[in-house]
């Protein structure tokens, strides 16, 4: 599948691109600048030994892909959504945003919609299948393809088929995903990140994560 | 230590009482009815082969204890707090409440304070050391003293010493606790329960829980 990663030069972007490419998907890194997107793609391709990853501006990346993931900092959430709204209609849109309080990243500052993912679903409209995923996994662990990820991926959204597709990708990327319900579960999934940040600070580590227990794996 | 468990005849209460008693603590089950509290205590004492657990009405239980835990359903949260406000001043108060939407237990209905625990802290005042804990662990697993709990206990609150005391009790009860920050983290800790309920329903199990990863255990 062709998968765009908007804001793919930032935190979670390169790791997602790398693991999707290793899983055999065709990846397009999107950025506000085509040059930065291409540079990020070139760096990952060098690591992969190929040309599987491309770089494009966000709107072109979104238009070229079947599935669009977005990993921009929350401050660019709505403005980036605006530039790709037309291109993502009827597609699966995976929101990876975490609305941390810019004045204190240990706290959340949830948008009026309840969560970034709900905001995206409202803004993009009912034709776009918005799914939340990958908020809780540490960027540097995702980026290290040799590292097996000890963090489950909580997936939520209103479209069951879209969630199934995303869960399939997660499996191909070597991680364990769980469907945790409708889009409003994103309030918890996103906010969990602030708890993991607090734990990272307290324990002077970088990769706190979570595993679900008592469930089939 | 003398520990009261208000609403101790309900969901999480008996399991907490049992495990605290096994850990060597003196436990007082509180209830609106002294008879029901005594009956619950008698049942647990029978299992323990002793008389370590007592039963009292909630206000008397709170007055007699050094640490007060409250496990009432959220619908009785404020009304129970009112009956024990005087008795818990300057004590550690462990709130186990989860403000689920009474019309749909897969959803949260957070009080204006942000969470039940913050509501308790506001209502009881700054002299009471309010701590959140035990929201995510399944009641029937807690109740089965033979069952080793595969669920970490997330602990939050504004008083560091109080959290340390509660974390110490959690260790004595055979579980792993983590300090996840100030009282506002309770918004996430409490809400996580709705996600676990969704997972229980989806996977037809009863004991979904969470483990933190990437941290010292």
CSV table of C-alpha atoms in Angstrom, one decimal:
chain,number,residue,atom,x,y,z
A,1,UNK,CA,0.0,0.0,0.0
A,2,UNK,CA,1.0,3.6,-0.6
A,3,UNK,CA,1.3,5.3,2.8
A,4,UNK,CA,2.0,9.0,3.3
A,5,UNK,CA,3.5,10.2,6.6
A,6,UNK,CA,2.7,13.9,6.9
A,7,UNK,CA,5.1,15.8,9.2
A,8,UNK,CA,7.3,12.8,8.5
A,9,UNK,CA,10.5,14.6,9.3
A,10,UNK,CA,9.6,15.2,12.9
A,11,UNK,CA,9.3,13.0,16.0
A,12,UNK,CA,7.5,9.8,15.2
A,13,UNK,CA,7.6,10.2,11.4
A,14,UNK,CA,11.0,8.6,10.5
A,15,UNK,CA,10.5,5.6,12.7
A,16,UNK,CA,7.0,4.9,11.2
A,17,UNK,CA,8.3,5.4,7.7
A,18,UNK,CA,11.3,3.1,8.3
A,19,UNK,CA,9.2,0.3,9.9
A,20,UNK,CA,6.5,0.6,7.2
A,21,UNK,CA,9.1,0.4,4.4
A,22,UNK,CA,10.7,-2.6,6.0
A,23,UNK,CA,7.3,-4.2,6.2
A,24,UNK,CA,7.1,-3.8,2.4
A,25,UNK,CA,4.9,-0.8,2.1
A,26,UNK,CA,5.5,2.1,-0.3
A,27,UNK,CA,6.1,5.2,1.9
A,28,UNK,CA,5.9,8.9,1.1
A,29,UNK,CA,7.3,11.3,3.6
A,30,UNK,CA,5.4,14.5,3.6
A,31,UNK,CA,6.7,17.8,5.0
A,32,UNK,CA,6.0,21.5,4.5
A,33,UNK,CA,9.2,21.6,2.5
A,34,UNK,CA,9.8,19.2,-0.3
A,35,UNK,CA,13.6,19.4,0.2
A,36,UNK,CA,13.3,18.4,3.9
A,37,UNK,CA,11.0,15.6,2.9
A,38,UNK,CA,13.4,14.4,0.3
A,39,UNK,CA,16.4,14.6,2.7
A,40,UNK,CA,14.5,12.6,5.3
A,41,UNK,CA,13.6,10.0,2.7
A,42,UNK,CA,17.2,9.8,1.4
A,43,UNK,CA,18.5,9.2,4.9
A,44,UNK,CA,16.1,6.4,5.5
A,45,UNK,CA,16.7,4.9,2.0
A,46,UNK,CA,20.4,4.9,2.7
A,47,UNK,CA,19.7,2.8,5.9
A,48,UNK,CA,17.4,0.5,3.9
A,49,UNK,CA,19.7,0.2,0.9
A,50,UNK,CA,17.0,1.2,-1.6
A,51,UNK,CA,14.7,3.9,-2.9
A,52,UNK,CA,11.5,2.7,-1.3
A,53,UNK,CA,10.8,6.0,0.5
A,54,UNK,CA,9.9,9.2,-1.4
A,55,UNK,CA,9.7,12.8,-0.2
A,56,UNK,CA,6.9,15.3,-1.2
A,57,UNK,CA,5.2,18.3,0.2
A,58,UNK,CA,2.3,17.3,2.6
A,59,UNK,CA,-0.6,17.9,0.2
A,60,UNK,CA,1.1,16.0,-2.7
A,61,UNK,CA,2.1,13.2,-0.3
A,62,UNK,CA,-1.5,13.0,0.9
A,63,UNK,CA,-2.9,13.0,-2.6
A,64,UNK,CA,-0.5,10.2,-3.8
A,65,UNK,CA,-1.2,7.8,-0.9
A,66,UNK,CA,-4.0,5.4,0.0
A,67,UNK,CA,-3.5,5.7,3.7
A,68,UNK,CA,-2.4,9.0,5.3
A,69,UNK,CA,-0.7,9.2,8.7
A,70,UNK,CA,0.0,12.5,10.4
A,71,UNK,CA,2.7,13.1,13.0
A,72,UNK,CA,3.0,16.9,13.1
A,73,UNK,CA,3.4,18.6,16.5
A,74,UNK,CA,-0.1,19.6,17.8
A,75,UNK,CA,0.6,23.3,17.2
A,76,UNK,CA,0.5,22.5,13.4
A,77,UNK,CA,-2.5,20.1,13.7
A,78,UNK,CA,-5.4,22.2,12.2
A,79,UNK,CA,-3.2,24.1,9.8
A,80,UNK,CA,-1.8,20.8,8.3
A,81,UNK,CA,-5.3,19.3,8.2
A,82,UNK,CA,-6.4,22.3,6.2
A,83,UNK,CA,-3.8,21.7,3.5
A,84,UNK,CA,-4.8,18.0,3.0
A,85,UNK,CA,-8.5,18.0,3.6
A,86,UNK,CA,-9.4,17.5,0.0
A,87,UNK,CA,-6.7,14.9,-0.6
A,88,UNK,CA,-7.7,12.6,2.3
A,89,UNK,CA,-11.4,12.4,1.6
A,90,UNK,CA,-12.6,8.8,1.7
A,91,UNK,CA,-9.1,7.6,2.8
A,92,UNK,CA,-7.9,6.2,6.1
A,93,UNK,CA,-6.3,9.0,8.1
A,94,UNK,CA,-4.2,8.0,11.0
A,95,UNK,CA,-3.7,10.8,13.5
A,96,UNK,CA,-0.6,10.4,15.7
A,97,UNK,CA,-1.0,13.8,17.4
A,98,UNK,CA,-0.8,14.5,21.1
A,99,UNK,CA,-2.2,17.8,22.3
A,100,UNK,CA,0.3,18.5,25.0
A,101,UNK,CA,0.2,21.8,26.8
A,102,UNK,CA,2.9,23.9,25.0
A,103,UNK,CA,3.7,25.5,28.3
A,104,UNK,CA,4.1,22.2,30.1
A,105,UNK,CA,4.5,19.0,28.2
A,106,UNK,CA,3.6,17.0,31.3
A,107,UNK,CA,0.0,18.2,30.9
A,108,UNK,CA,-2.6,17.9,28.2
A,109,UNK,CA,-4.4,20.8,26.6
A,110,UNK,CA,-7.2,19.0,24.9
A,111,UNK,CA,-9.0,20.8,22.0
A,112,UNK,CA,-12.8,21.5,22.4
A,113,UNK,CA,-13.6,18.4,20.3
A,114,UNK,CA,-12.2,16.3,23.2
A,115,UNK,CA,-9.0,15.1,21.6
A,116,UNK,CA,-6.8,15.8,18.5
A,117,UNK,CA,-8.3,12.7,16.8
A,118,UNK,CA,-11.9,13.8,17.3
A,119,UNK,CA,-10.9,17.3,16.1
A,120,UNK,CA,-9.5,15.7,12.9
A,121,UNK,CA,-12.6,13.6,12.4
A,122,UNK,CA,-14.8,16.7,12.8
A,123,UNK,CA,-12.6,18.8,10.5
A,124,UNK,CA,-12.1,16.2,7.8
A,125,UNK,CA,-15.8,15.2,7.8
A,126,UNK,CA,-17.5,11.8,8.0
A,127,UNK,CA,-16.1,10.5,4.6
A,128,UNK,CA,-12.6,10.4,6.0
A,129,UNK,CA,-11.9,7.3,8.2
A,130,UNK,CA,-9.9,8.8,11.1
A,131,UNK,CA,-8.0,6.4,13.3
A,132,UNK,CA,-5.8,7.2,16.3
A,133,UNK,CA,-2.6,5.2,16.7
A,134,UNK,CA,1.1,5.3,17.7
A,135,UNK,CA,0.8,8.1,20.3
A,136,UNK,CA,2.4,6.1,23.2
A,137,UNK,CA,5.4,4.6,21.5
A,138,UNK,CA,8.7,6.4,22.0
A,139,UNK,CA,10.0,8.0,18.8
A,140,UNK,CA,13.7,6.9,19.2
A,141,UNK,CA,12.6,3.2,19.8
A,142,UNK,CA,10.4,3.3,16.7
A,143,UNK,CA,13.4,4.8,14.7
A,144,UNK,CA,15.7,2.0,15.7
A,145,UNK,CA,14.7,-0.9,13.4
A,146,UNK,CA,16.8,-3.4,15.4
A,147,UNK,CA,14.8,-2.6,18.6
A,148,UNK,CA,11.8,-4.7,19.3
A,149,UNK,CA,9.0,-2.5,20.6
A,150,UNK,CA,7.8,-3.3,24.2
A,151,UNK,CA,4.7,-1.1,23.8
A,152,UNK,CA,1.3,-2.0,22.6
A,153,UNK,CA,-0.4,0.3,20.1
A,154,UNK,CA,-3.9,1.4,21.1
A,155,UNK,CA,-6.0,2.0,18.1
A,156,UNK,CA,-9.4,3.8,18.1
A,157,UNK,CA,-11.8,5.3,15.6
A,158,UNK,CA,-15.4,5.0,14.3
A,159,UNK,CA,-14.7,2.8,11.2
A,160,UNK,CA,-14.2,-0.8,12.0
A,161,UNK,CA,-12.6,-1.7,8.6
A,162,UNK,CA,-10.2,1.2,8.8
A,163,UNK,CA,-9.1,0.1,12.3
A,164,UNK,CA,-8.6,-3.5,11.0
A,165,UNK,CA,-6.4,-2.2,8.2
A,166,UNK,CA,-4.3,-0.2,10.6
A,167,UNK,CA,-4.0,-3.1,13.1
A,168,UNK,CA,-2.8,-5.2,10.2
A,169,UNK,CA,-0.1,-2.7,9.4
A,170,UNK,CA,0.9,-2.6,13.1
A,171,UNK,CA,1.3,-6.4,13.0
A,172,UNK,CA,3.4,-6.2,9.9
A,173,UNK,CA,5.6,-3.6,11.7
A,174,UNK,CA,6.3,-6.1,14.4
A,175,UNK,CA,4.1,-4.6,17.1
A,176,UNK,CA,0.9,-5.6,18.9
A,177,UNK,CA,-2.1,-3.4,18.4
A,178,UNK,CA,-5.5,-3.4,20.1
A,179,UNK,CA,-8.8,-1.8,19.1
A,180,UNK,CA,-9.8,0.2,22.1
A,181,UNK,CA,-13.1,1.5,20.7
A,182,UNK,CA,-14.7,4.5,19.1
A,183,UNK,CA,-12.9,7.8,18.3
A,184,UNK,CA,-13.6,9.3,21.8
A,185,UNK,CA,-11.2,6.7,23.3
A,186,UNK,CA,-8.5,9.0,21.8
A,187,UNK,CA,-9.0,11.2,24.8
A,188,UNK,CA,-7.4,8.5,26.9
A,189,UNK,CA,-4.9,7.2,24.3
A,190,UNK,CA,-3.5,10.7,23.7
A,191,UNK,CA,-3.5,11.7,27.3
A,192,UNK,CA,-1.6,8.5,28.3
A,193,UNK,CA,1.4,10.1,26.5
A,194,UNK,CA,1.6,12.8,29.2
A,195,UNK,CA,1.7,10.1,31.9
A,196,UNK,CA,4.5,8.3,30.0
A,197,UNK,CA,6.4,11.7,29.7
A,198,UNK,CA,6.0,12.1,33.5
A,199,UNK,CA,7.4,8.6,34.1
A,200,UNK,CA,10.3,9.2,31.7
A,201,UNK,CA,11.2,12.4,33.6
A,202,UNK,CA,10.8,10.8,37.0
A,203,UNK,CA,12.8,7.7,36.2
A,204,UNK,CA,15.3,9.4,33.9
A,205,UNK,CA,14.5,7.1,31.0
A,206,UNK,CA,13.2,7.8,27.5
A,207,UNK,CA,11.1,4.9,26.5
A,208,UNK,CA,8.3,4.3,29.0
A,209,UNK,CA,5.5,2.5,27.3
A,210,UNK,CA,2.5,0.3,28.1
A,211,UNK,CA,1.4,-3.3,27.6
A,212,UNK,CA,-2.2,-4.5,28.0
A,213,UNK,CA,-2.6,-7.6,30.1
A,214,UNK,CA,-5.3,-10.2,30.5
A,215,UNK,CA,-6.0,-10.2,26.8
A,216,UNK,CA,-5.2,-12.5,23.9
A,217,UNK,CA,-1.9,-11.6,22.3
B,1,UNK,CA,-1.4,0.6,60.1
B,2,UNK,CA,-5.2,1.0,60.5
B,3,UNK,CA,-6.7,1.3,57.1
B,4,UNK,CA,-10.4,2.0,56.5
B,5,UNK,CA,-12.0,0.9,53.2
B,6,UNK,CA,-15.2,3.0,52.7
B,7,UNK,CA,-17.7,1.4,50.5
B,8,UNK,CA,-15.8,-1.8,51.4
B,9,UNK,CA,-18.7,-4.1,50.6
B,10,UNK,CA,-18.8,-3.1,46.9
B,11,UNK,CA,-16.6,-3.8,43.9
B,12,UNK,CA,-12.9,-3.3,44.8
B,13,UNK,CA,-13.5,-3.1,48.5
B,14,UNK,CA,-13.3,-6.8,49.6
B,15,UNK,CA,-10.2,-7.5,47.5
B,16,UNK,CA,-8.4,-4.5,48.9
B,17,UNK,CA,-9.4,-5.4,52.4
B,18,UNK,CA,-8.3,-9.0,52.0
B,19,UNK,CA,-4.9,-8.2,50.5
B,20,UNK,CA,-4.2,-5.5,53.0
B,21,UNK,CA,-5.1,-7.9,55.9
B,22,UNK,CA,-2.9,-10.6,54.4
B,23,UNK,CA,-0.1,-8.0,54.2
B,24,UNK,CA,-0.5,-7.5,58.0
B,25,UNK,CA,-2.5,-4.3,58.1
B,26,UNK,CA,-5.4,-3.7,60.4
B,27,UNK,CA,-8.5,-3.2,58.2
B,28,UNK,CA,-11.8,-1.6,58.9
B,29,UNK,CA,-14.5,-2.1,56.3
B,30,UNK,CA,-16.8,0.9,56.1
B,31,UNK,CA,-20.4,0.9,54.7
B,32,UNK,CA,-23.5,2.9,55.0
B,33,UNK,CA,-24.9,0.0,57.1
B,34,UNK,CA,-22.9,-1.3,60.0
B,35,UNK,CA,-24.5,-4.7,59.5
B,36,UNK,CA,-23.4,-5.0,55.9
B,37,UNK,CA,-19.9,-3.9,56.9
B,38,UNK,CA,-19.7,-6.5,59.7
B,39,UNK,CA,-21.1,-9.2,57.4
B,40,UNK,CA,-18.4,-8.4,54.7
B,41,UNK,CA,-15.7,-8.4,57.4
B,42,UNK,CA,-16.9,-11.7,58.8
B,43,UNK,CA,-16.8,-13.3,55.4
B,44,UNK,CA,-13.2,-12.2,54.8
B,45,UNK,CA,-12.2,-13.1,58.3
B,46,UNK,CA,-13.5,-16.6,57.7
B,47,UNK,CA,-11.3,-16.9,54.7
B,48,UNK,CA,-8.3,-15.5,56.6
B,49,UNK,CA,-9.0,-17.6,59.7
B,50,UNK,CA,-8.9,-14.7,62.1
B,51,UNK,CA,-10.5,-11.5,63.2
B,52,UNK,CA,-8.2,-8.9,61.6
B,53,UNK,CA,-11.0,-7.2,59.7
B,54,UNK,CA,-13.7,-5.1,61.4
B,55,UNK,CA,-16.9,-3.6,60.1
B,56,UNK,CA,-18.2,-0.1,60.9
B,57,UNK,CA,-20.3,2.6,59.4
B,58,UNK,CA,-18.3,4.8,57.0
B,59,UNK,CA,-17.8,7.8,59.3
B,60,UNK,CA,-16.7,5.7,62.2
B,61,UNK,CA,-14.4,3.6,60.0
B,62,UNK,CA,-12.8,6.8,58.7
B,63,UNK,CA,-12.4,8.2,62.2
B,64,UNK,CA,-10.8,5.0,63.5
B,65,UNK,CA,-8.2,4.7,60.6
B,66,UNK,CA,-4.9,6.3,59.8
B,67,UNK,CA,-5.3,5.8,56.1
B,68,UNK,CA,-8.8,5.9,54.4
B,69,UNK,CA,-9.5,4.3,51.1
B,70,UNK,CA,-12.8,4.9,49.3
B,71,UNK,CA,-14.3,2.5,46.7
B,72,UNK,CA,-17.9,3.6,46.5
B,73,UNK,CA,-19.6,3.8,43.1
B,74,UNK,CA,-19.1,7.3,41.6
B,75,UNK,CA,-22.8,8.1,42.1
B,76,UNK,CA,-22.1,8.1,45.9
B,77,UNK,CA,-18.8,9.9,45.6
B,78,UNK,CA,-19.7,13.4,46.9
B,79,UNK,CA,-22.3,12.2,49.4
B,80,UNK,CA,-19.9,9.8,51.0
B,81,UNK,CA,-17.1,12.4,51.1
B,82,UNK,CA,-19.5,14.6,53.0
B,83,UNK,CA,-20.0,12.1,55.7
B,84,UNK,CA,-16.3,11.6,56.3
B,85,UNK,CA,-14.9,15.1,55.6
B,86,UNK,CA,-14.1,15.9,59.3
B,87,UNK,CA,-12.8,12.4,60.0
B,88,UNK,CA,-10.2,12.3,57.2
B,89,UNK,CA,-8.6,15.7,57.8
B,90,UNK,CA,-4.8,15.5,57.7
B,91,UNK,CA,-5.0,11.8,56.8
B,92,UNK,CA,-4.0,10.0,53.6
B,93,UNK,CA,-7.2,9.5,51.5
B,94,UNK,CA,-7.0,7.0,48.7
B,95,UNK,CA,-9.7,7.6,46.1
B,96,UNK,CA,-10.5,4.5,44.0
B,97,UNK,CA,-13.5,6.0,42.2
B,98,UNK,CA,-14.1,5.9,38.5
B,99,UNK,CA,-16.6,8.4,37.2
B,100,UNK,CA,-18.1,6.2,34.4
B,101,UNK,CA,-21.1,7.6,32.6
B,102,UNK,CA,-24.1,5.9,34.4
B,103,UNK,CA,-25.8,5.7,31.0
B,104,UNK,CA,-22.8,4.0,29.3
B,105,UNK,CA,-20.0,2.5,31.4
B,106,UNK,CA,-17.8,2.4,28.3
B,107,UNK,CA,-17.6,6.2,28.6
B,108,UNK,CA,-16.4,8.6,31.2
B,109,UNK,CA,-18.4,11.4,32.7
B,110,UNK,CA,-15.8,13.5,34.4
B,111,UNK,CA,-16.8,15.9,37.1
B,112,UNK,CA,-16.1,19.6,36.6
B,113,UNK,CA,-12.9,19.3,38.8
B,114,UNK,CA,-11.4,17.1,36.0
B,115,UNK,CA,-11.5,13.8,37.8
B,116,UNK,CA,-13.1,12.1,40.9
B,117,UNK,CA,-9.7,12.4,42.7
B,118,UNK,CA,-9.4,16.1,42.0
B,119,UNK,CA,-13.0,16.5,43.1
B,120,UNK,CA,-12.1,14.7,46.4
B,121,UNK,CA,-9.0,16.9,46.9
B,122,UNK,CA,-11.1,20.1,46.3
B,123,UNK,CA,-13.9,18.9,48.6
B,124,UNK,CA,-11.8,17.6,51.4
B,125,UNK,CA,-9.4,20.6,51.4
B,126,UNK,CA,-5.6,20.9,51.3
B,127,UNK,CA,-5.1,19.3,54.7
B,128,UNK,CA,-6.2,15.9,53.4
B,129,UNK,CA,-3.6,14.0,51.3
B,130,UNK,CA,-5.6,12.7,48.4
B,131,UNK,CA,-4.1,10.0,46.3
B,132,UNK,CA,-5.6,8.0,43.4
B,133,UNK,CA,-4.9,4.3,43.1
B,134,UNK,CA,-6.3,0.9,42.2
B,135,UNK,CA,-8.7,2.1,39.5
B,136,UNK,CA,-7.4,-0.2,36.8
B,137,UNK,CA,-7.2,-3.5,38.5
B,138,UNK,CA,-10.1,-5.9,38.1
B,139,UNK,CA,-12.1,-6.5,41.3
B,140,UNK,CA,-12.5,-10.2,41.0
B,141,UNK,CA,-8.7,-10.6,40.5
B,142,UNK,CA,-8.0,-8.5,43.5
B,143,UNK,CA,-10.5,-10.6,45.5
B,144,UNK,CA,-8.7,-13.8,44.7
B,145,UNK,CA,-5.8,-13.8,47.1
B,146,UNK,CA,-4.2,-16.7,45.2
B,147,UNK,CA,-4.1,-14.8,42.0
B,148,UNK,CA,-1.0,-12.8,41.2
B,149,UNK,CA,-2.0,-9.5,39.8
B,150,UNK,CA,-0.7,-8.8,36.3
B,151,UNK,CA,-1.7,-5.1,36.4
B,152,UNK,CA,0.5,-2.2,37.6
B,153,UNK,CA,-1.1,0.3,40.0
B,154,UNK,CA,-0.8,3.9,38.8
B,155,UNK,CA,-0.6,6.3,41.8
B,156,UNK,CA,-1.0,10.0,41.7
B,157,UNK,CA,-1.5,12.9,44.0
B,158,UNK,CA,0.0,16.2,45.2
B,159,UNK,CA,1.7,14.9,48.4
B,160,UNK,CA,4.9,13.0,47.8
B,161,UNK,CA,5.1,11.3,51.2
B,162,UNK,CA,1.5,10.1,51.0
B,163,UNK,CA,2.2,8.6,47.6
B,164,UNK,CA,5.3,6.9,49.0
B,165,UNK,CA,3.2,5.4,51.8
B,166,UNK,CA,0.6,4.1,49.3
B,167,UNK,CA,3.3,2.7,47.0
B,168,UNK,CA,4.7,0.9,50.0
B,169,UNK,CA,1.3,-0.7,50.8
B,170,UNK,CA,1.0,-1.7,47.1
B,171,UNK,CA,4.3,-3.5,47.3
B,172,UNK,CA,3.2,-5.3,50.5
B,173,UNK,CA,0.1,-6.3,48.7
B,174,UNK,CA,2.2,-8.0,46.0
B,175,UNK,CA,1.7,-5.5,43.3
B,176,UNK,CA,3.8,-3.0,41.4
B,177,UNK,CA,2.9,0.6,41.8
B,178,UNK,CA,4.2,3.7,39.9
B,179,UNK,CA,4.0,7.3,40.9
B,180,UNK,CA,2.5,9.0,37.8
B,181,UNK,CA,2.5,12.6,39.0
B,182,UNK,CA,0.3,15.2,40.5
B,183,UNK,CA,-3.4,14.8,41.2
B,184,UNK,CA,-4.4,15.9,37.7
B,185,UNK,CA,-2.9,12.6,36.3
B,186,UNK,CA,-6.1,11.0,37.8
B,187,UNK,CA,-7.9,12.2,34.7
B,188,UNK,CA,-5.9,9.6,32.7
B,189,UNK,CA,-5.7,7.0,35.4
B,190,UNK,CA,-9.5,7.0,36.0
B,191,UNK,CA,-10.3,7.2,32.3
B,192,UNK,CA,-8.1,4.3,31.5
B,193,UNK,CA,-10.7,2.1,33.2
B,194,UNK,CA,-13.2,2.9,30.5
B,195,UNK,CA,-10.7,1.6,27.9
B,196,UNK,CA,-10.2,-1.6,29.9
B,197,UNK,CA,-13.9,-2.0,30.1
B,198,UNK,CA,-14.2,-1.7,26.3
B,199,UNK,CA,-11.4,-4.2,25.9
B,200,UNK,CA,-13.1,-6.6,28.3
B,201,UNK,CA,-16.3,-6.4,26.4
B,202,UNK,CA,-14.6,-6.8,23.0
B,203,UNK,CA,-12.5,-9.7,24.0
B,204,UNK,CA,-15.1,-11.3,26.2
B,205,UNK,CA,-12.8,-11.4,29.2
B,206,UNK,CA,-13.0,-9.8,32.6
B,207,UNK,CA,-9.5,-8.9,33.7
B,208,UNK,CA,-7.9,-6.6,31.1
B,209,UNK,CA,-5.2,-4.5,32.8
B,210,UNK,CA,-2.0,-2.6,32.0
B,211,UNK,CA,1.7,-2.9,32.6
B,212,UNK,CA,4.2,-0.1,32.2
B,213,UNK,CA,7.3,-0.9,30.2
B,214,UNK,CA,10.7,0.6,29.8
B,215,UNK,CA,10.9,1.4,33.5
B,216,UNK,CA,12.7,-0.1,36.5
B,217,UNK,CA,10.5,-2.8,38.2
